[in-house]
XYZ file of C-alpha atoms in Angstrom:
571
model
C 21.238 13.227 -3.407
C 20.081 15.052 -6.403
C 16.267 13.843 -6.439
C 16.057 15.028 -2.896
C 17.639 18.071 -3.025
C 16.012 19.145 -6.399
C 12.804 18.532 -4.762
C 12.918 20.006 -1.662
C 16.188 22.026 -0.913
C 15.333 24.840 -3.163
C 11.547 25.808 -2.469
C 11.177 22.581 -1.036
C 8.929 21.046 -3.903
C 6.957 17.770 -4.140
C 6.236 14.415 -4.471
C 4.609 11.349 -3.947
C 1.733 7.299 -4.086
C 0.336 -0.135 -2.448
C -4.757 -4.143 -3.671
C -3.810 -6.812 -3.438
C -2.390 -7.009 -0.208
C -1.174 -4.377 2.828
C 1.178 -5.173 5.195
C 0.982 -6.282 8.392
C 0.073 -4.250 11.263
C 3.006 -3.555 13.222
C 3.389 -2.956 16.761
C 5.419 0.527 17.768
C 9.451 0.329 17.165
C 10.441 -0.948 19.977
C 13.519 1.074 19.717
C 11.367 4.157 20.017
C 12.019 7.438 22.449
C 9.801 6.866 25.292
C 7.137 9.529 25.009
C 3.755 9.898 24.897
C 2.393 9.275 21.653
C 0.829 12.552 19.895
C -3.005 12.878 19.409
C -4.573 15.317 16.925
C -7.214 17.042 18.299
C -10.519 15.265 18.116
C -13.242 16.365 15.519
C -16.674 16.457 15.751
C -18.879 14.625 13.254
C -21.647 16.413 11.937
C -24.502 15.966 9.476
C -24.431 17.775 6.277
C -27.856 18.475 4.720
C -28.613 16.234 1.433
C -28.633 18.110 -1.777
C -31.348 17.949 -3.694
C -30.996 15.410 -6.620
C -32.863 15.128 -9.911
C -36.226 12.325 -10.485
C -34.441 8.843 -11.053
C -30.592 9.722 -9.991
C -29.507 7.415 -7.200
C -27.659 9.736 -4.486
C -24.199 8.941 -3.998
C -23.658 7.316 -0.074
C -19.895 7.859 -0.136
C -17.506 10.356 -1.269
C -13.909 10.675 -0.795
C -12.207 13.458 1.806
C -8.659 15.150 2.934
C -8.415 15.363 6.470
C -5.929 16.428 9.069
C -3.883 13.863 11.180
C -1.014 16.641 11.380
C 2.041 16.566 13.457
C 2.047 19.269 16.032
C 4.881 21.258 15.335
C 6.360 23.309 13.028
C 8.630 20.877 11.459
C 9.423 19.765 7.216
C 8.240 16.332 6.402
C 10.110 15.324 3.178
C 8.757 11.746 2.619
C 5.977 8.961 4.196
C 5.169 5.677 3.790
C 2.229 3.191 4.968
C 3.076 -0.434 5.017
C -0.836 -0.971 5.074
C -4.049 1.558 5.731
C -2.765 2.121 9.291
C 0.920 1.597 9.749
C 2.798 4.049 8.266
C 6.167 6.496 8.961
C 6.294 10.310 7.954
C 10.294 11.510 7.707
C 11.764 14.663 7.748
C 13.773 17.054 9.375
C 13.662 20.519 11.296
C 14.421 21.749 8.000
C 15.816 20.093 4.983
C 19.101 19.527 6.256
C 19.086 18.738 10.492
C 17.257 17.914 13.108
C 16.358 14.563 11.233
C 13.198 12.773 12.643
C 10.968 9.978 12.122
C 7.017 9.545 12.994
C 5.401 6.248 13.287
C 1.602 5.704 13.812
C -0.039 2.367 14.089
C -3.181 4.050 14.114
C -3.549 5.660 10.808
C -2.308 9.067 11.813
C -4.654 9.233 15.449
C -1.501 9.376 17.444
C 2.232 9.926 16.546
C 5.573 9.093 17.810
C 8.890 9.962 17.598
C 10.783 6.767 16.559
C 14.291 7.787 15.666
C 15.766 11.156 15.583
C 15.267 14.630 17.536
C 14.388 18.001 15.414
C 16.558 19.959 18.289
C 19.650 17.721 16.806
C 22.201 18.610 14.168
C 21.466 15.290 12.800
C 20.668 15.266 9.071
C 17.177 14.911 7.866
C 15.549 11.260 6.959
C 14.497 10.972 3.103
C 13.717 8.776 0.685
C 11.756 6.009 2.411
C 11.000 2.635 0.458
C 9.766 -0.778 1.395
C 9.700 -4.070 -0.763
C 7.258 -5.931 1.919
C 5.991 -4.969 5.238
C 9.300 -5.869 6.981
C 12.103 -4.948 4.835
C 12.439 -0.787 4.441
C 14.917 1.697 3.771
C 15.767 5.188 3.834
C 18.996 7.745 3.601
C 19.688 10.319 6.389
C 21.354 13.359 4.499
C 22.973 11.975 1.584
C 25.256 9.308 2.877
C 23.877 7.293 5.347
C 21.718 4.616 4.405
C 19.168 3.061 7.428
C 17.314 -0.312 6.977
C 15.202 -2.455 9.287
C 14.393 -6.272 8.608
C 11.127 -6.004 10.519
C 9.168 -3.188 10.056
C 10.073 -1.630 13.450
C 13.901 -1.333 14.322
C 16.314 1.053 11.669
C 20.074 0.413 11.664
C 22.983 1.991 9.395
C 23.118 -0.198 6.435
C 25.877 1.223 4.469
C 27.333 4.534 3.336
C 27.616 5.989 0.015
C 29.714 8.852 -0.915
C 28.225 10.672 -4.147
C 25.038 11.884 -5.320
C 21.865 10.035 -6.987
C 18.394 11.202 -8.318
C 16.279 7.826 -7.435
C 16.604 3.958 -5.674
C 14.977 1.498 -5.560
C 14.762 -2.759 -4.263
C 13.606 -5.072 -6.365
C 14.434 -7.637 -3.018
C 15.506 -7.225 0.348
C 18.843 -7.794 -1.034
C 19.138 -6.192 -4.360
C 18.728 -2.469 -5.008
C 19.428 0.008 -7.642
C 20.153 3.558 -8.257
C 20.309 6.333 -10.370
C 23.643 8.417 -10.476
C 23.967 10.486 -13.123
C 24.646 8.259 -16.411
C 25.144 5.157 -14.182
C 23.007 2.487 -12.679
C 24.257 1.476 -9.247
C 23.446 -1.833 -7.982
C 23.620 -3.283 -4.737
C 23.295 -7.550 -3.888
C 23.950 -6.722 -0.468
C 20.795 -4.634 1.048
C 22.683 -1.514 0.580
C 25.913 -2.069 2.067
C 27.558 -1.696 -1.099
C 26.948 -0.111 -4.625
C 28.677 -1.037 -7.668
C 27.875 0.492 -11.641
C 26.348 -1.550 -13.653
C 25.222 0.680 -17.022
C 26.559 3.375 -18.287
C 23.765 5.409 -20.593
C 24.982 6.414 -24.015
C 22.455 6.280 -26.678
C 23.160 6.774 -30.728
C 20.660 9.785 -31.950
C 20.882 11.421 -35.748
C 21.387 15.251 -35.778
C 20.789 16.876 -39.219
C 21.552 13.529 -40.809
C 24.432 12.789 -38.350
C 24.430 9.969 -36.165
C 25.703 11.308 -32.824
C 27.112 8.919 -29.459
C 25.486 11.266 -26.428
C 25.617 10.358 -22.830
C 22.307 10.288 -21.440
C 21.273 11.374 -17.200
C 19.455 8.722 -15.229
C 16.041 9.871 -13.668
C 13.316 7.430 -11.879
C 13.859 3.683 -11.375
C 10.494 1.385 -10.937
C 10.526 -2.365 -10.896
C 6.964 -4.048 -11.708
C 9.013 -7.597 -10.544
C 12.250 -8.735 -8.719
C 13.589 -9.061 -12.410
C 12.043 -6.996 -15.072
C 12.565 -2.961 -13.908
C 13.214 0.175 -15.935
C 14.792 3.894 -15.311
C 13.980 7.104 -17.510
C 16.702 8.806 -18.517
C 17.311 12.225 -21.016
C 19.432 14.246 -23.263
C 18.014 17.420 -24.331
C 15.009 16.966 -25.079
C 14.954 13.414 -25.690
C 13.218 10.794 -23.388
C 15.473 7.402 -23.075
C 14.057 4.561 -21.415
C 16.563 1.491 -20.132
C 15.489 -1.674 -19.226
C 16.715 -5.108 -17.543
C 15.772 -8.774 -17.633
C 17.358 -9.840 -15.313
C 17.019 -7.663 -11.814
C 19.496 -4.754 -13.298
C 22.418 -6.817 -13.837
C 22.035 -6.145 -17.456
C 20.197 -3.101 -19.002
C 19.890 -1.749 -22.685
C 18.190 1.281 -23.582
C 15.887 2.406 -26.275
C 14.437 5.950 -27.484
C 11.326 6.893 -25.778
C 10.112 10.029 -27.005
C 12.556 11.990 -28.776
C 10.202 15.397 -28.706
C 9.638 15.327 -25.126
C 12.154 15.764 -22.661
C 12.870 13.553 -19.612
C 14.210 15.472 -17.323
C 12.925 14.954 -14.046
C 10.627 12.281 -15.432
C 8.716 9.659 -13.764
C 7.733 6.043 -14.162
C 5.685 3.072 -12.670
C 4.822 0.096 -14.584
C 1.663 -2.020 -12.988
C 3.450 -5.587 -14.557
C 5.817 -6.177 -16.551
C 4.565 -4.584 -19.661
C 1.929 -1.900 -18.871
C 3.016 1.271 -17.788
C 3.064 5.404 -17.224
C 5.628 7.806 -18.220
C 5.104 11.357 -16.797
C 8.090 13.917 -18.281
C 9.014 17.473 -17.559
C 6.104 19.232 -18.279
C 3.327 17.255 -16.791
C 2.256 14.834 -19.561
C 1.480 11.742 -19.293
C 2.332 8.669 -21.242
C 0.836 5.102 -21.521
C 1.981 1.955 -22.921
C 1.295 -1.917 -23.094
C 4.427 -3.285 -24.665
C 7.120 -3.416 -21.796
C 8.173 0.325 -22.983
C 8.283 -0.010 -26.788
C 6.099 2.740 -27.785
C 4.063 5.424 -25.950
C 0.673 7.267 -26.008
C -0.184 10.452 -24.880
C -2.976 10.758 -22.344
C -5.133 13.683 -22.091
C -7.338 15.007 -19.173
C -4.292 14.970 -16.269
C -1.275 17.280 -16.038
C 0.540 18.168 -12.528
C 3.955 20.163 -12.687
C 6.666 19.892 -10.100
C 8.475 16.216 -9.676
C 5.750 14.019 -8.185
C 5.831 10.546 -8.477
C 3.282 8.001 -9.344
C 2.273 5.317 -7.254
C -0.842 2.662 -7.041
C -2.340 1.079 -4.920
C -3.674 -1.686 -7.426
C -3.717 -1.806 -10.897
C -6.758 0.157 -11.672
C -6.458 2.891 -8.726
C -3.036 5.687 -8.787
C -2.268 9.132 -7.668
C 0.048 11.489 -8.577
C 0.128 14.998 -6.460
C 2.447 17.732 -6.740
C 1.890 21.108 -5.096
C -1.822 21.104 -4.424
C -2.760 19.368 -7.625
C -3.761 15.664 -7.501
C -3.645 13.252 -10.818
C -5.433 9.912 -10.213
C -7.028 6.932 -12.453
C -9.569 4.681 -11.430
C -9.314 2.839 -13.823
C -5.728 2.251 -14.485
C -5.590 3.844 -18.097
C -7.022 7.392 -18.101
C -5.921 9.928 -15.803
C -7.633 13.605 -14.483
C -6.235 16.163 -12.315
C -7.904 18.420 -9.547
C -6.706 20.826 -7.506
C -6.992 20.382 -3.673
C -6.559 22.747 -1.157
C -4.216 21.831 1.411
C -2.993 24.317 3.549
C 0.633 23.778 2.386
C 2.186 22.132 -0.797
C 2.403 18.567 -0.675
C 6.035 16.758 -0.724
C 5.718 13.480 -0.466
C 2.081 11.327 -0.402
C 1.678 7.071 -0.112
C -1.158 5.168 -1.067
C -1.218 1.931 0.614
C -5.056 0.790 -0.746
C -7.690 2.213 -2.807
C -10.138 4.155 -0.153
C -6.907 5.381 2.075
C -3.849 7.374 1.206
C -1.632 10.414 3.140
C 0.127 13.369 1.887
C 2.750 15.022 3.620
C 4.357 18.671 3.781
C 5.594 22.014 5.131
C 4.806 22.755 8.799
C 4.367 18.987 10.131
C 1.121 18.967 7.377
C -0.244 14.960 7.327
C -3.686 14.821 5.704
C -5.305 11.262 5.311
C -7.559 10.496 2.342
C -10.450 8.154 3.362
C -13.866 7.308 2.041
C -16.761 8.260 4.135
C -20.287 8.921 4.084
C -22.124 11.683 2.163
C -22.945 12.857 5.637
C -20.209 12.993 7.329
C -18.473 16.402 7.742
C -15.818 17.323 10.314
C -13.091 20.430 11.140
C -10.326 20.978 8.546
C -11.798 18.161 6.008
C -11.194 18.727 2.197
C -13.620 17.512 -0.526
C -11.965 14.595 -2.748
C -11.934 12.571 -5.566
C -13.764 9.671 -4.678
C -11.932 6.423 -5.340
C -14.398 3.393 -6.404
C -14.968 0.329 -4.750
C -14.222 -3.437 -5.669
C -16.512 -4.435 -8.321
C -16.328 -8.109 -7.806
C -18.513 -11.046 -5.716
C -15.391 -11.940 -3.967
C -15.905 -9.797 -0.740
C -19.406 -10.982 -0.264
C -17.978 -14.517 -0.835
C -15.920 -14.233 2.132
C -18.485 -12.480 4.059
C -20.898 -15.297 3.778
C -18.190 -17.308 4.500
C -17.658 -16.334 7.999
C -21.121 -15.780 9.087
C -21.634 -19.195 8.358
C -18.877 -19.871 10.215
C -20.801 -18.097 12.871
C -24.022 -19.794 12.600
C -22.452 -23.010 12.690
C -20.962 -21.922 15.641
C -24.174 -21.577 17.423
C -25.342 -25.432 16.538
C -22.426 -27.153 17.408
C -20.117 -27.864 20.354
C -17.360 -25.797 21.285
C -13.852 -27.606 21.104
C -11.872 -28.181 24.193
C -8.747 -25.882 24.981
C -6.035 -27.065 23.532
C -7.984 -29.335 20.534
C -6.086 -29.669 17.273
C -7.587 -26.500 15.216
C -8.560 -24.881 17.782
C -6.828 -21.341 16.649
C -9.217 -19.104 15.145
C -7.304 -16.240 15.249
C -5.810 -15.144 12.198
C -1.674 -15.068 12.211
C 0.256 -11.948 12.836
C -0.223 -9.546 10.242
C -3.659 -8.733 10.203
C -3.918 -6.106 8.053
C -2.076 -7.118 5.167
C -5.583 -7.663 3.739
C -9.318 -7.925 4.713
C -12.005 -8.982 2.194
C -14.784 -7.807 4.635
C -15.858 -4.673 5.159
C -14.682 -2.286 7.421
C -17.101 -0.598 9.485
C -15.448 0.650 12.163
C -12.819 3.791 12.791
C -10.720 5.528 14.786
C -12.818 6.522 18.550
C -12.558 9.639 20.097
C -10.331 8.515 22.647
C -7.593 7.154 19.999
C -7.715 3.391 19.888
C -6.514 1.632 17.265
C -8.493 0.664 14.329
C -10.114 -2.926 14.619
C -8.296 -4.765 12.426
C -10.071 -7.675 10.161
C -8.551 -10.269 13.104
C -9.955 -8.532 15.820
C -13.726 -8.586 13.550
C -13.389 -12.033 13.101
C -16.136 -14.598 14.346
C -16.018 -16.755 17.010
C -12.530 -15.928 17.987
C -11.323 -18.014 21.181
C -12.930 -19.455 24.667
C -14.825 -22.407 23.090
C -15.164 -25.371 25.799
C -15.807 -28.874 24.812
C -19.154 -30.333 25.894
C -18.031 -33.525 27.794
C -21.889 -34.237 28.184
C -21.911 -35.246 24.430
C -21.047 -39.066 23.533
C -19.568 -40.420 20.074
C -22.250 -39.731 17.635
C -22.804 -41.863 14.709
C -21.497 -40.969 11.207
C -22.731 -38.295 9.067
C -23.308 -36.440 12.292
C -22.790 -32.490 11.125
C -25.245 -33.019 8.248
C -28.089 -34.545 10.127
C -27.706 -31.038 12.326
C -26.679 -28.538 9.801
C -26.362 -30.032 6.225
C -28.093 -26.669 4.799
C -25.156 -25.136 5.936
C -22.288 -27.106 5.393
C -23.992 -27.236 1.315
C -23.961 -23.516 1.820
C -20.088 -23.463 3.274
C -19.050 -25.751 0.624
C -21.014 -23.908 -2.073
C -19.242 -20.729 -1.498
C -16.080 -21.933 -0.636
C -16.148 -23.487 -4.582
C -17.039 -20.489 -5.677
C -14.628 -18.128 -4.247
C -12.334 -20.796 -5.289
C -13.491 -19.700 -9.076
C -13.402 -16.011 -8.533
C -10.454 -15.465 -6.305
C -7.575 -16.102 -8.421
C -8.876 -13.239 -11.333
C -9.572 -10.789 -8.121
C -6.438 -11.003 -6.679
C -4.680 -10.246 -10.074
C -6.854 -7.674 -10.843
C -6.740 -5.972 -7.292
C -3.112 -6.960 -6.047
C -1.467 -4.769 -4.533
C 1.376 -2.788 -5.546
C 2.170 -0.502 -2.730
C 4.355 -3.346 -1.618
C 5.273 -5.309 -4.937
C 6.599 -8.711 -3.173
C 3.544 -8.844 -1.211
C 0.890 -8.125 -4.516
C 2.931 -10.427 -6.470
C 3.295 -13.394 -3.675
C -0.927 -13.248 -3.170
C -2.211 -15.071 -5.841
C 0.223 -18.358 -5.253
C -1.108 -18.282 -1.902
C -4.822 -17.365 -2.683
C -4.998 -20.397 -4.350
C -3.309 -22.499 -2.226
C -5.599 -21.069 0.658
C -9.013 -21.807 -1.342
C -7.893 -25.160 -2.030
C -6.931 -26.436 1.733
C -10.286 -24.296 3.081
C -12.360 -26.681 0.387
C -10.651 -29.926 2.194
C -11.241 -28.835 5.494
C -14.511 -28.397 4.873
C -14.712 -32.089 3.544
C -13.206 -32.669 6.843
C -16.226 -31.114 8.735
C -18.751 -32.698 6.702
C -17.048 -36.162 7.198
C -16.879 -35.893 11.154
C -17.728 -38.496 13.000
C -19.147 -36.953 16.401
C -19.293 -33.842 18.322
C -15.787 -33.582 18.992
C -14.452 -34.054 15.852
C -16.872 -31.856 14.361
C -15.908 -29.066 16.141
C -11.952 -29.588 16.237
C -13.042 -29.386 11.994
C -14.866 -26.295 12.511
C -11.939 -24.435 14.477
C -9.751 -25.227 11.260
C -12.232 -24.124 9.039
C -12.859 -20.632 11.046
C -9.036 -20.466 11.183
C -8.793 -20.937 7.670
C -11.524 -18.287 6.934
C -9.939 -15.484 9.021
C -6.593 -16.116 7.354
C -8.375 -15.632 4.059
C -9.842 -12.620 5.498
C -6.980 -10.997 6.972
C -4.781 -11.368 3.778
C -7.135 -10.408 0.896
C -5.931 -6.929 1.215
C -9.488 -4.857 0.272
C -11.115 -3.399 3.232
C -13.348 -0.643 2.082
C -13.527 2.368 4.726
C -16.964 3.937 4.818
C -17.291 5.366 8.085
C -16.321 8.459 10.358
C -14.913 9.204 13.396
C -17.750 8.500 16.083
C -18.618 11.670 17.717
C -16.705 12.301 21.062
């Protein structure tokens, strides 16, 4: 595996990056090792004096932070990924060739587990970890073995391959592609089996000569299940290639002829809009599905890190101990950080949380917290913004009036049609409200937006109360069932723009399934609402109400933005 070994058998270099939409939180592998689960040691908040700040500047309240969730022991963690803020693996080995392991944490990095492997083995290290949704994931062990699970918890061998590649990629659970060489690979199977697709050869004049040169595959990104592209080089030359058609088909075209591509990077946030980072640490921009670049100025990070988002506006890109980012998905600046070690591999599964991984079993999490907050080992940080948009308060109202109307009317009976108000499995593939809670001292999991939700369960119908006569919820709450319907219309309005401008692209089929179902969701929470209003007594009303909590939750749960702004409660 030449991307793997470039980056981390010789000096063991770097790399690294999902808003609309996480994945959802899964429970431990249930294949794991029994073991206790690993706890960092607990920190201890404490309050940082305010700085002084000048007549008429609003203090900040939040800034962002580095802080340590590390594995203890002294072991080389080569890749990580988060399927959502909490639920996440960091792989790697004793060393870059054996003792292959795999961490899991449900918990955002509070506690650790071995899932699959043993560092005292001669088994080959875990790389190379990628996921398409919050179920379907793969990743190579050594060079030749290729492990994928089908739902988020369980690995098994999924083929073998016997050669050597820089990048892969899925643009489904079934197809995948890879750089090898001057050949794409592809793969209709989920990685059982690879076949070439492409071979790159590119026509380029030389002193007035037009000369047929093979050209070396690099990084592979696809924006869509059919529209991806891979950077390629000769010389100095940037090539770019590019398929229609979910890499059964590609054609190249000259990229930059003056820069070379050689261990270059590239994401694209749709189909036409995209990043190029070459050799030397530029970057490159463009809005024309690859046609024709722009340099950007104000970033530059060396090594071979990738670039990932986490939505369209918000992406990193760290290598060593330098960090790239945009916040506004066009311009990019770098800062240095100081982690203790370099960084290898980092993931970005929203906006306000991301991890970086290294030498020495180094995890750091990136979250936003208060100005206040300080704590042992933390490392100032960019800060990342927050969601600019009405939509979160939209939802927000929604549920407490949810909640108040809760209070007024009768509780359905056990067992009454709507009477779920959880939200389904999955709950933090999302989360419009805010998040105000973390990780306690003693290591529970992080409420998730289901476990927030209002009015949850254990409502018992009122057998005291008779038919009532029509129109029955308005002449005891029509304020509030305007109010309901009011902002149900309007998130209605302002949902569909929000979840294209925030979906999320740490898993791609997820960001690019959530505005289909958005929509659908705004439009069957605006009839059940009708329903509600157009109840004809108690019992009805409240069966109504259960669907419409239901349906708010669900809304909740897969929006995908929950903004963390807290700390660790003191122990």
């Amino acid at each position: 595996m030449k991307r793997a070994y470039k980056r981390w058998g010789a000096g063991f270099l770097t790399r690294w990056i999902y808003v609309l939409l996480a994945g959802a939180l899964l429970s431990a592998p249930q294949g794991a090792r029994a073991q206790t689960p690993v706890r960092r040691n607990a920190v201890r908040q404490r309050t940082v004096p305010k700085a002084a700040t000048s007549p008429g500047v609003e203090e900040p309240k939040f800034k962002g932070i580095w802080e340590p969730v590390s594995y203890p022991e002294d072991i080389l963690l080569l890749d990580v990924f988060f399927a959502n803020r909490n639920v996440g693996w960091a792989i790697g080995g004793r060393n870059a060739q054996t003792g292959g392991v795999v961490l899991y944490t449900a918990d955002g990095g509070e506690h650790w587990s071995v899932s699959l492997g043993d560092t005292q083995s001669n088994d080959k290290a875990y790389r190379d970890i990628r996921f398409t949704d919050a179920r379907h994931g793969w990743m190579w062990q050594g060079k030749e073995k290729l492990l994928r699970t089908v739902d988020g918890q369980n690995w098994e061998v999924a083929g073998n391959f016997h050669g050597d590649f820089y990048d892969y990629t899925f643009a489904s659970p079934s197809v995948g592609l890879m750089s090898s060489s001057d050949k794409i690979l592809r793969t209709v199977d989920g990685g059982k089996t690879w076949q070439p697709v492409f071979v790159c050869r590119i026509s380029l004049q030389t002193s007035g000569l037009t000369q047929d040169v093979a050209c070396t595959f690099q990084s592979l990104h696809f924006p869509s299940p059919q529209v991806g592209y891979a950077v390629a080089y000769h010389g100095n030359t940037t090539i770019l290639a590019k398929t229609l058609d979910g890499g059964a088909t590609w054609r190249v075209s000259l990229a930059l002829p003056d820069e070379g591509g050689k261990e270059g990077e590239v994401f694209f946030l749709n189909e036409n809009t995209g990043f190029l980072r070459v050799s030397n640490g530029t970057f490159y921009s463009c809005d024309d599905g690859g046609q024709t670049w722009h340099q950007l100025s104000g970033a530059h990070v060396g090594g071979r890190p990738e670039m990932k988002f986490a939505d369209p506006e918000v992406g990193w890109s760290i290598g060593y101990r330098t960090m790239a980012f945009t916040k506004d998905g066009r311009s990019w600046t770098s800062r240095d950080i100081g982690f203790p070690a370099n960084v290898n591999a980092f993931a970005v599964p929203s906006r306000d949380r991301g991890y970086a991984v290294g030498n020495h079993g180094m995890i750091y999490r990136y979250r936003v917290v208060p100005t206040t907050y300080s704590a042992q080992g933390m490392i100032d940080a960019p800060l990342m913004p927050g969601f600019d948009s009405v939509v979160p308060q939209e939802v927000a109202r929604l549920t407490d009036v949810v909640a108040q109307l809760r209070s007024k009317l009768p509780a359905a009976a056990p067992g009454e049609p709507g009477g779920q108000t959880s939200a389904p499995a999955g709950g933090q593939s999302g989360g419009f409200q805010q998040d105000t809670t973390a990780p306690s001292s003693g290591g529970a999991p992080i409420p998730t937006a289901n476990s927030n939700a209002a009015g949850a369960g254990g409502f018992q119908q009122d057998t005291g109360t008779g038919p009532e006569p029509a129109g029955y919820v308005d002449s005891c709450c029509g304020p509030l069932i305007q109010q309901l319907e009011t902002t149900a219309n309007s998130f209605a309005v302002h949902a569909p723009p929000f979840s294209q401008r925030f979906r999320n692209l740490n898993l791609i089929l997820e960001g690019l399934n959530f505005l289909n179902s958005v929509v659908n969701q705004a439009n069957t929470l605006k009839q059940s609402i009708r329903a509600l209003r157009q109840a004809k007594n108690a019992q009805a009303a409240a069966a109504a109400l259960n669907t419409v909590s239901t349906q708010v939750n669900e809304i909740s749960s897969t929006g995908g933005f929950v903004q963390d702004t807290t700390a660790l409660p003191q122990p």
